[in-house]
Amino acid sequence: MIVCTGVIGLCLLVGGLRHHVIAFRVEGTSPVLATLAALVTLTLVLPTYTTVDPGPTFSRSQLVFTGVVSLTL
Protein backbone atom coordinates (compact mmCIF):
# COMPACT_ATOMS: atom_id res chain seq x y z
CA MET A 1 0.00 0.00 0.00
CA ILE A 2 2.81 2.38 0.85
CA VAL A 3 4.67 1.57 -2.38
CA CYS A 4 1.48 1.98 -4.44
CA THR A 5 0.79 5.37 -2.85
CA GLY A 6 4.37 6.44 -3.48
CA VAL A 7 4.20 5.44 -7.14
CA ILE A 8 0.90 7.27 -7.62
CA GLY A 9 2.28 10.37 -5.89
CA LEU A 10 5.40 10.28 -8.05
CA CYS A 11 3.29 9.94 -11.21
CA LEU A 12 1.16 12.91 -10.17
CA LEU A 13 4.26 14.99 -9.42
CA VAL A 14 5.98 14.16 -12.71
CA GLY A 15 2.75 14.69 -14.67
CA GLY A 16 2.20 18.06 -12.99
CA LEU A 17 5.74 19.18 -13.70
CA ARG A 18 5.58 18.03 -17.31
CA HIS A 19 2.10 19.22 -18.31
CA HIS A 20 1.55 22.01 -15.73
CA VAL A 21 -2.07 20.88 -15.28
CA ILE A 22 -3.54 18.12 -13.15
CA ALA A 23 -7.29 17.57 -13.32
CA PHE A 24 -9.11 15.34 -10.86
CA ARG A 25 -12.43 13.84 -11.80
CA VAL A 26 -14.78 13.50 -8.85
CA GLU A 27 -16.99 11.02 -10.73
CA GLY A 28 -14.34 8.31 -10.45
CA THR A 29 -13.90 8.43 -6.69
CA SER A 30 -17.19 6.79 -5.70
CA PRO A 31 -16.64 3.46 -7.53
CA VAL A 32 -13.04 3.30 -6.36
CA LEU A 33 -13.98 3.86 -2.72
CA ALA A 34 -16.79 1.28 -2.95
CA THR A 35 -14.36 -1.30 -4.37
CA LEU A 36 -11.77 -0.47 -1.72
CA ALA A 37 -14.35 -0.83 1.06
CA ALA A 38 -15.45 -4.22 -0.32
CA LEU A 39 -11.85 -5.48 -0.54
CA VAL A 40 -11.02 -4.27 2.97
CA THR A 41 -14.11 -5.97 4.38
CA LEU A 42 -13.41 -9.17 2.47
CA THR A 43 -9.75 -9.48 3.42
CA LEU A 44 -9.44 -7.81 6.83
CA VAL A 45 -12.82 -8.13 8.55
CA LEU A 46 -14.27 -11.39 7.24
CA PRO A 47 -11.49 -13.72 8.53
CA THR A 48 -12.34 -12.69 12.09
CA TYR A 49 -15.91 -13.96 11.72
CA THR A 50 -15.26 -17.24 9.90
CA THR A 51 -15.26 -20.29 12.15
CA VAL A 52 -13.84 -23.03 9.91
CA ASP A 53 -10.25 -22.74 11.21
CA PRO A 54 -9.25 -21.46 14.64
CA GLY A 55 -8.06 -17.86 14.62
CA PRO A 56 -8.58 -15.22 11.98
CA THR A 57 -7.67 -17.39 9.00
CA PHE A 58 -9.41 -18.59 5.85
CA SER A 59 -9.85 -22.20 4.78
CA ARG A 60 -8.70 -23.23 1.29
CA SER A 61 -12.17 -22.87 -0.23
CA GLN A 62 -12.61 -19.45 1.39
CA LEU A 63 -9.24 -18.37 -0.01
CA VAL A 64 -10.33 -19.41 -3.50
CA PHE A 65 -13.58 -17.49 -3.08
CA THR A 66 -11.72 -14.42 -1.78
CA GLY A 67 -9.29 -14.57 -4.68
CA VAL A 68 -12.05 -14.82 -7.29
CA VAL A 69 -14.04 -11.96 -5.73
CA SER A 70 -10.91 -9.79 -5.44
CA LEU A 71 -10.01 -10.46 -9.06
CA THR A 72 -13.58 -9.68 -10.12
CA LEU A 73 -13.60 -6.39 -8.23
N, CA, C and O atoms as a printed pandas DataFrame, in Angstrom:
     atom_number atom_name residue_name chain_id  residue_number  x_coord  y_coord  z_coord
0              1         N          MET        A               1    0.824   -1.181    0.000
1              2        CA          MET        A               1    0.000    0.000    0.000
2              3         C          MET        A               1    0.867    1.242    0.000
3              4         O          MET        A               1    0.578    2.207   -0.708
4              5         N          ILE        A               2    1.925    1.223    0.787
5              6        CA          ILE        A               2    2.812    2.379    0.849
6              7         C          ILE        A               2    3.532    2.568   -0.484
7              8         O          ILE        A               2    3.671    3.696   -0.956
8              9         N          VAL        A               3    3.988    1.481   -1.089
9             10        CA          VAL        A               3    4.666    1.570   -2.377
10            11         C          VAL        A               3    3.711    2.069   -3.450
11            12         O          VAL        A               3    4.078    2.911   -4.269
12            13         N          CYS        A               4    2.491    1.556   -3.448
13            14        CA          CYS        A               4    1.485    1.981   -4.439
14            15         C          CYS        A               4    1.188    3.472   -4.302
15            16         O          CYS        A               4    1.091    4.180   -5.304
16            17         N          THR        A               5    1.045    3.945   -3.077
17            18        CA          THR        A               5    0.787    5.368   -2.852
18            19         C          THR        A               5    1.977    6.204   -3.300
19            20         O          THR        A               5    1.802    7.278   -3.876
20            21         N          GLY        A               6    3.185    5.718   -3.040
21            22        CA          GLY        A               6    4.373    6.438   -3.479
22            23         C          GLY        A               6    4.470    6.527   -4.990
23            24         O          GLY        A               6    4.825    7.574   -5.531
24            25         N          VAL        A               7    4.157    5.439   -5.673
25            26        CA          VAL        A               7    4.199    5.439   -7.138
26            27         C          VAL        A               7    3.155    6.391   -7.707
27            28         O          VAL        A               7    3.437    7.137   -8.644
28            29         N          ILE        A               8    1.955    6.368   -7.146
29            30        CA          ILE        A               8    0.898    7.269   -7.620
30            31         C          ILE        A               8    1.291    8.723   -7.366
31            32         O          ILE        A               8    1.101    9.574   -8.235
32            33         N          GLY        A               9    1.836    9.016   -6.184
33            34        CA          GLY        A               9    2.282   10.369   -5.889
34            35         C          GLY        A               9    3.383   10.830   -6.822
35            36         O          GLY        A               9    3.383   11.978   -7.267
36            37         N          LEU        A              10    4.331    9.935   -7.124
37            38        CA          LEU        A              10    5.400   10.277   -8.046
38            39         C          LEU        A              10    4.856   10.538   -9.443
39            40         O          LEU        A              10    5.299   11.472  -10.112
40            41         N          CYS        A              11    3.907    9.730   -9.891
41            42        CA          CYS        A              11    3.286    9.940  -11.206
42            43         C          CYS        A              11    2.557   11.280  -11.271
43            44         O          CYS        A              11    2.634   11.986  -12.276
44            45         N          LEU        A              12    1.849   11.627  -10.194
45            46        CA          LEU        A              12    1.164   12.914  -10.170
46            47         C          LEU        A              12    2.152   14.075  -10.182
47            48         O          LEU        A              12    1.920   15.082  -10.851
48            49         N          LEU        A              13    3.244   13.940   -9.452
49            50        CA          LEU        A              13    4.256   14.991   -9.417
50            51         C          LEU        A              13    4.918   15.173  -10.778
51            52         O          LEU        A              13    5.056   16.299  -11.256
52            53         N          VAL        A              14    5.326   14.072  -11.400
53            54        CA          VAL        A              14    5.978   14.156  -12.713
54            55         C          VAL        A              14    5.005   14.673  -13.768
55            56         O          VAL        A              14    5.377   15.485  -14.615
56            57         N          GLY        A              15    3.758   14.202  -13.715
57            58        CA          GLY        A              15    2.749   14.685  -14.673
58            59         C          GLY        A              15    2.462   16.165  -14.492
59            60         O          GLY        A              15    2.278   16.882  -15.476
60            61         N          GLY        A              16    2.420   16.633  -13.253
61            62        CA          GLY        A              16    2.199   18.061  -12.995
62            63         C          GLY        A              16    3.355   18.909  -13.461
63            64         O          GLY        A              16    3.155   19.994  -14.007
64            65         N          LEU        A              17    4.578   18.420  -13.250
65            66        CA          LEU        A              17    5.744   19.176  -13.705
66            67         C          LEU        A              17    5.859   19.186  -15.221
67            68         O          LEU        A              17    6.318   20.169  -15.803
68            69         N          ARG        A              18    5.454   18.125  -15.847
69            70        CA          ARG        A              18    5.582   18.027  -17.308
70            71         C          ARG        A              18    4.484   18.789  -18.042
71            72         O          ARG        A              18    4.755   19.500  -19.010
72            73         N          HIS        A              19    3.231   18.638  -17.575
73            74        CA          HIS        A              19    2.101   19.216  -18.314
74            75         C          HIS        A              19    1.551   20.488  -17.666
75            76         O          HIS        A              19    0.742   21.183  -18.281
76            77         N          HIS        A              20    1.963   20.801  -16.464
77            78        CA          HIS        A              20    1.551   22.006  -15.732
78            79         C          HIS        A              20    0.070   22.038  -15.400
79            80         O          HIS        A              20   -0.431   23.067  -14.946
80            81         N          VAL        A              21   -0.645   20.941  -15.612
81            82        CA          VAL        A              21   -2.066   20.880  -15.282
82            83         C          VAL        A              21   -2.375   19.475  -14.769
83            84         O          VAL        A              21   -1.993   18.481  -15.388
84            85         N          ILE        A              22   -3.063   19.403  -13.646
85            86        CA          ILE        A              22   -3.543   18.117  -13.145
86            87         C          ILE        A              22   -5.025   18.280  -12.855
87            88         O          ILE        A              22   -5.413   19.114  -12.038
88            89         N          ALA        A              23   -5.841   17.497  -13.510
89            90        CA          ALA        A              23   -7.289   17.572  -13.317
90            91         C          ALA        A              23   -7.756   16.301  -12.613
91            92         O          ALA        A              23   -7.410   15.192  -13.020
92            93         N          PHE        A              24   -8.536   16.472  -11.568
93            94        CA          PHE        A              24   -9.107   15.343  -10.856
94            95         C          PHE        A              24  -10.585   15.243  -11.192
95            96         O          PHE        A              24  -11.303   16.243  -11.186
96            97         N          ARG        A              25  -11.025   14.045  -11.482
97            98        CA          ARG        A              25  -12.429   13.838  -11.800
98            99         C          ARG        A              25  -13.113   13.229  -10.587
99           100         O          ARG        A              25  -12.763   12.132  -10.151
100          101         N          VAL        A              26  -14.073   13.934  -10.053
101          102        CA          VAL        A              26  -14.778   13.500   -8.855
102          103         C          VAL        A              26  -15.666   12.299   -9.147
103          104         O          VAL        A              26  -15.963   11.528   -8.234
104          105         N          GLU        A              27  -16.091   12.119  -10.374
105          106        CA          GLU        A              27  -16.989   11.020  -10.725
106          107         C          GLU        A              27  -16.330    9.658  -10.511
107          108         O          GLU        A              27  -17.029    8.671  -10.283
108          109         N          GLY        A              28  -15.023    9.585  -10.578
109          110        CA          GLY        A              28  -14.338    8.308  -10.445
110          111         C          GLY        A              28  -14.062    7.882   -9.018
111          112         O          GLY        A              28  -13.672    6.738   -8.785
112          113         N          THR        A              29  -14.255    8.774   -8.058
113          114        CA          THR        A              29  -13.902    8.431   -6.688
114          115         C          THR        A              29  -14.910    7.495   -6.030
115          116         O          THR        A              29  -14.520    6.656   -5.218
116          117         N          SER        A              30  -16.160    7.611   -6.349
117          118        CA          SER        A              30  -17.186    6.788   -5.704
118          119         C          SER        A              30  -17.015    5.295   -6.013
119          120         O          SER        A              30  -17.036    4.492   -5.081
120          121         N          PRO        A              31  -16.849    4.889   -7.271
121          122        CA          PRO        A              31  -16.643    3.458   -7.533
122          123         C          PRO        A              31  -15.338    2.926   -6.929
123          124         O          PRO        A              31  -15.283    1.782   -6.476
124          125         N          VAL        A              32  -14.309    3.741   -6.924
125          126        CA          VAL        A              32  -13.036    3.298   -6.359
126          127         C          VAL        A              32  -13.162    3.087   -4.856
127          128         O          VAL        A              32  -12.672    2.087   -4.332
128          129         N          LEU        A              33  -13.804    4.005   -4.161
129          130        CA          LEU        A              33  -13.981    3.863   -2.718
130          131         C          LEU        A              33  -14.890    2.685   -2.373
131          132         O          LEU        A              33  -14.662    2.009   -1.370
132          133         N          ALA        A              34  -15.913    2.429   -3.184
133          134        CA          ALA        A              34  -16.787    1.280   -2.951
134          135         C          ALA        A              34  -16.013   -0.028   -3.127
135          136         O          ALA        A              34  -16.181   -0.955   -2.335
136          137         N          THR        A              35  -15.176   -0.110   -4.148
137          138        CA          THR        A              35  -14.364   -1.303   -4.367
138          139         C          THR        A              35  -13.352   -1.482   -3.244
139          140         O          THR        A              35  -13.139   -2.599   -2.771
140          141         N          LEU        A              36  -12.732   -0.397   -2.816
141          142        CA          LEU        A              36  -11.769   -0.466   -1.724
142          143         C          LEU        A              36  -12.430   -0.920   -0.424
143          144         O          LEU        A              36  -11.855   -1.714    0.320
144          145         N          ALA        A              37  -13.628   -0.422   -0.151
145          146        CA          ALA        A              37  -14.349   -0.835    1.055
146          147         C          ALA        A              37  -14.712   -2.321    0.993
147          148         O          ALA        A              37  -14.622   -3.024    1.999
148          149         N          ALA        A              38  -15.118   -2.794   -0.174
149          150        CA          ALA        A              38  -15.448   -4.217   -0.318
150          151         C          ALA        A              38  -14.214   -5.096   -0.132
151          152         O          ALA        A              38  -14.294   -6.133    0.525
152          153         N          LEU        A              39  -13.080   -4.700   -0.697
153          154        CA          LEU        A              39  -11.851   -5.479   -0.542
154          155         C          LEU        A              39  -11.357   -5.486    0.897
155          156         O          LEU        A              39  -10.899   -6.515    1.391
156          157         N          VAL        A              40  -11.447   -4.347    1.570
157          158        CA          VAL        A              40  -11.025   -4.274    2.973
158          159         C          VAL        A              40  -11.898   -5.174    3.833
159          160         O          VAL        A              40  -11.391   -5.903    4.686
160          161         N          THR        A              41  -13.205   -5.127    3.614
161          162        CA          THR        A              41  -14.109   -5.975    4.383
162          163         C          THR        A              41  -13.843   -7.449    4.103
163          164         O          THR        A              41  -13.838   -8.268    5.023
164          165         N          LEU        A              42  -13.628   -7.779    2.866
165          166        CA          LEU        A              42  -13.409   -9.172    2.472
166          167         C          LEU        A              42  -12.112   -9.729    3.038
167          168         O          LEU        A              42  -12.078  -10.878    3.478
168          169         N          THR        A              43  -11.051   -8.942    3.036
169          170        CA          THR        A              43   -9.746   -9.481    3.424
170          171         C          THR        A              43   -9.359   -9.214    4.870
171          172         O          THR        A              43   -8.599   -9.991    5.447
172          173         N          LEU        A              44   -9.853   -8.148    5.467
173          174        CA          LEU        A              44   -9.437   -7.809    6.828
174          175         C          LEU        A              44  -10.495   -8.114    7.886
175          176         O          LEU        A              44  -10.149   -8.496    9.004
176          177         N          VAL        A              45  -11.761   -7.956    7.559
177          178        CA          VAL        A              45  -12.823   -8.127    8.554
178          179         C          VAL        A              45  -13.387   -9.542    8.529
179          180         O          VAL        A              45  -13.605  -10.133    9.587
180          181         N          LEU        A              46  -13.625  -10.087    7.361
181          182        CA          LEU        A              46  -14.269  -11.395    7.241
182          183         C          LEU        A              46  -13.514  -12.546    7.907
183          184         O          LEU        A              46  -14.166  -13.423    8.473
184          185         N          PRO        A              47  -12.171  -12.596    7.874
185          186        CA          PRO        A              47  -11.491  -13.724    8.535
186          187         C          PRO        A              47  -11.744  -13.791   10.032
187          188         O          PRO        A              47  -11.643  -14.870   10.616
188          189         N          THR        A              48  -12.063  -12.695   10.661
189          190        CA          THR        A              48  -12.341  -12.695   12.094
190          191         C          THR        A              48  -13.643  -13.423   12.407
191          192         O          THR        A              48  -13.787  -14.009   13.480
192          193         N          TYR        A              49  -14.587  -13.387   11.478
193          194        CA          TYR        A              49  -15.907  -13.958   11.719
194          195         C          TYR        A              49  -16.101  -15.346   11.133
195          196         O          TYR        A              49  -17.155  -15.945   11.344
196          197         N          THR        A              50  -15.138  -15.876   10.414
197          198        CA          THR        A              50  -15.256  -17.241    9.904
198          199         C          THR        A              50  -14.841  -18.213   10.994
199          200         O          THR        A              50  -13.924  -17.933   11.767
200          201         N          THR        A              51  -15.510  -19.346   11.057
201          202        CA          THR        A              51  -15.257  -20.291   12.153
202          203         C          THR        A              51  -14.763  -21.645   11.667
203          204         O          THR        A              51  -14.801  -22.610   12.431
204          205         N          VAL        A              52  -14.306  -21.753   10.438
205          206        CA          VAL        A              52  -13.838  -23.034    9.913
206          207         C          VAL        A              52  -12.514  -23.420   10.571
207          208         O          VAL        A              52  -12.375  -24.538   11.065
208          209         N          ASP        A              53  -11.549  -22.514   10.582
209          210        CA          ASP        A              53  -10.252  -22.743   11.208
210          211         C          ASP        A              53  -10.142  -21.864   12.447
211          212         O          ASP        A              53  -10.717  -20.776   12.481
212          213         N          PRO        A              54   -9.418  -22.314   13.460
213          214        CA          PRO        A              54   -9.247  -21.459   14.638
214          215         C          PRO        A              54   -8.405  -20.234   14.302
215          216         O          PRO        A              54   -7.443  -20.314   13.538
216          217         N          GLY        A              55   -8.784  -19.104   14.884
217          218        CA          GLY        A              55   -8.060  -17.863   14.622
218          219         C          GLY        A              55   -8.617  -17.150   13.407
219          220         O          GLY        A              55   -9.510  -17.659   12.730
220          221         N          PRO        A              56   -8.092  -15.985   13.138
221          222        CA          PRO        A              56   -8.578  -15.216   11.983
222          223         C          PRO        A              56   -7.914  -15.659   10.682
223          224         O          PRO        A              56   -7.127  -14.916   10.094
224          225         N          THR        A              57   -8.231  -16.858   10.242
225          226        CA          THR        A              57   -7.665  -17.386    8.998
226          227         C          THR        A              57   -8.783  -17.910    8.101
227          228         O          THR        A              57   -9.886  -18.198    8.565
228          229         N          PHE        A              58   -8.483  -18.027    6.817
229          230        CA          PHE        A              58   -9.411  -18.588    5.847
230          231         C          PHE        A              58   -9.075  -20.055    5.617
231          232         O          PHE        A              58   -7.926  -20.471    5.769
232          233         N          SER        A              59  -10.095  -20.841    5.247
233          234        CA          SER        A              59   -9.846  -22.198    4.780
234          235         C          SER        A              59   -9.472  -22.115    3.294
235          236         O          SER        A              59   -9.519  -21.036    2.703
236          237         N          ARG        A              60   -9.105  -23.242    2.699
237          238        CA          ARG        A              60   -8.700  -23.227    1.291
238          239         C          ARG        A              60   -9.839  -22.782    0.371
239          240         O          ARG        A              60   -9.612  -22.006   -0.557
240          241         N          SER        A              61  -11.043  -23.256    0.615
241          242        CA          SER        A              61  -12.168  -22.868   -0.235
242          243         C          SER        A              61  -12.508  -21.386   -0.055
243          244         O          SER        A              61  -12.895  -20.716   -1.012
244          245         N          GLN        A              62  -12.364  -20.881    1.161
245          246        CA          GLN        A              62  -12.607  -19.454    1.386
246          247         C          GLN        A              62  -11.535  -18.599    0.716
247          248         O          GLN        A              62  -11.822  -17.505    0.231
248          249         N          LEU        A              63  -10.303  -19.098    0.689
249          250        CA          LEU        A              63   -9.238  -18.372   -0.010
250          251         C          LEU        A              63   -9.506  -18.309   -1.511
251          252         O          LEU        A              63   -9.276  -17.279   -2.145
252          253         N          VAL        A              64   -9.989  -19.405   -2.069
253          254        CA          VAL        A              64  -10.326  -19.413   -3.497
254          255         C          VAL        A              64  -11.447  -18.416   -3.764
255          256         O          VAL        A              64  -11.382  -17.644   -4.721
256          257         N          PHE        A              65  -12.476  -18.433   -2.918
257          258        CA          PHE        A              65  -13.585  -17.494   -3.078
258          259         C          PHE        A              65  -13.097  -16.051   -2.966
259          260         O          PHE        A              65  -13.477  -15.204   -3.773
260          261         N          THR        A              66  -12.255  -15.767   -1.967
261          262        CA          THR        A              66  -11.725  -14.420   -1.776
262          263         C          THR        A              66  -10.884  -13.993   -2.977
263          264         O          THR        A              66  -10.968  -12.845   -3.414
264          265         N          GLY        A              67  -10.094  -14.886   -3.502
265          266        CA          GLY        A              67   -9.286  -14.571   -4.684
266          267         C          GLY        A              67  -10.127  -14.262   -5.903
267          268         O          GLY        A              67   -9.835  -13.321   -6.641
268          269         N          VAL        A              68  -11.175  -15.051   -6.121
269          270        CA          VAL        A              68  -12.047  -14.820   -7.286
270          271         C          VAL        A              68  -12.793  -13.500   -7.148
271          272         O          VAL        A              68  -12.903  -12.742   -8.112
272          273         N          VAL        A              69  -13.307  -13.222   -5.953
273          274        CA          VAL        A              69  -14.038  -11.963   -5.732
274          275         C          VAL        A              69  -13.093  -10.769   -5.865
275          276         O          VAL        A              69  -13.461   -9.752   -6.452
276          277         N          SER        A              70  -11.881  -10.885   -5.326
277          278        CA          SER        A              70  -10.913   -9.792   -5.437
278          279         C          SER        A              70  -10.543   -9.545   -6.888
279          280         O          SER        A              70  -10.443   -8.397   -7.320
280          281         N          LEU        A              71  -10.342  -10.606   -7.635
281          282        CA          LEU        A              71  -10.013  -10.457   -9.057
282          283         C          LEU        A              71  -11.184   -9.838   -9.822
283          284         O          LEU        A              71  -10.983   -9.016  -10.715
284          285         N          THR        A              72  -12.393  -10.233   -9.471
285          286        CA          THR        A              72  -13.583   -9.677  -10.125
286          287         C          THR        A              72  -13.718   -8.176   -9.834
287          288         O          THR        A              72  -14.019   -7.385  -10.728
288          289         N          LEU        A              73  -13.494   -7.806   -8.587
289          290        CA          LEU        A              73  -13.596   -6.388   -8.228
290          291         C          LEU        A              73  -12.500   -5.598   -8.901
291          292         O          LEU        A              73  -12.416   -4.382   -8.723
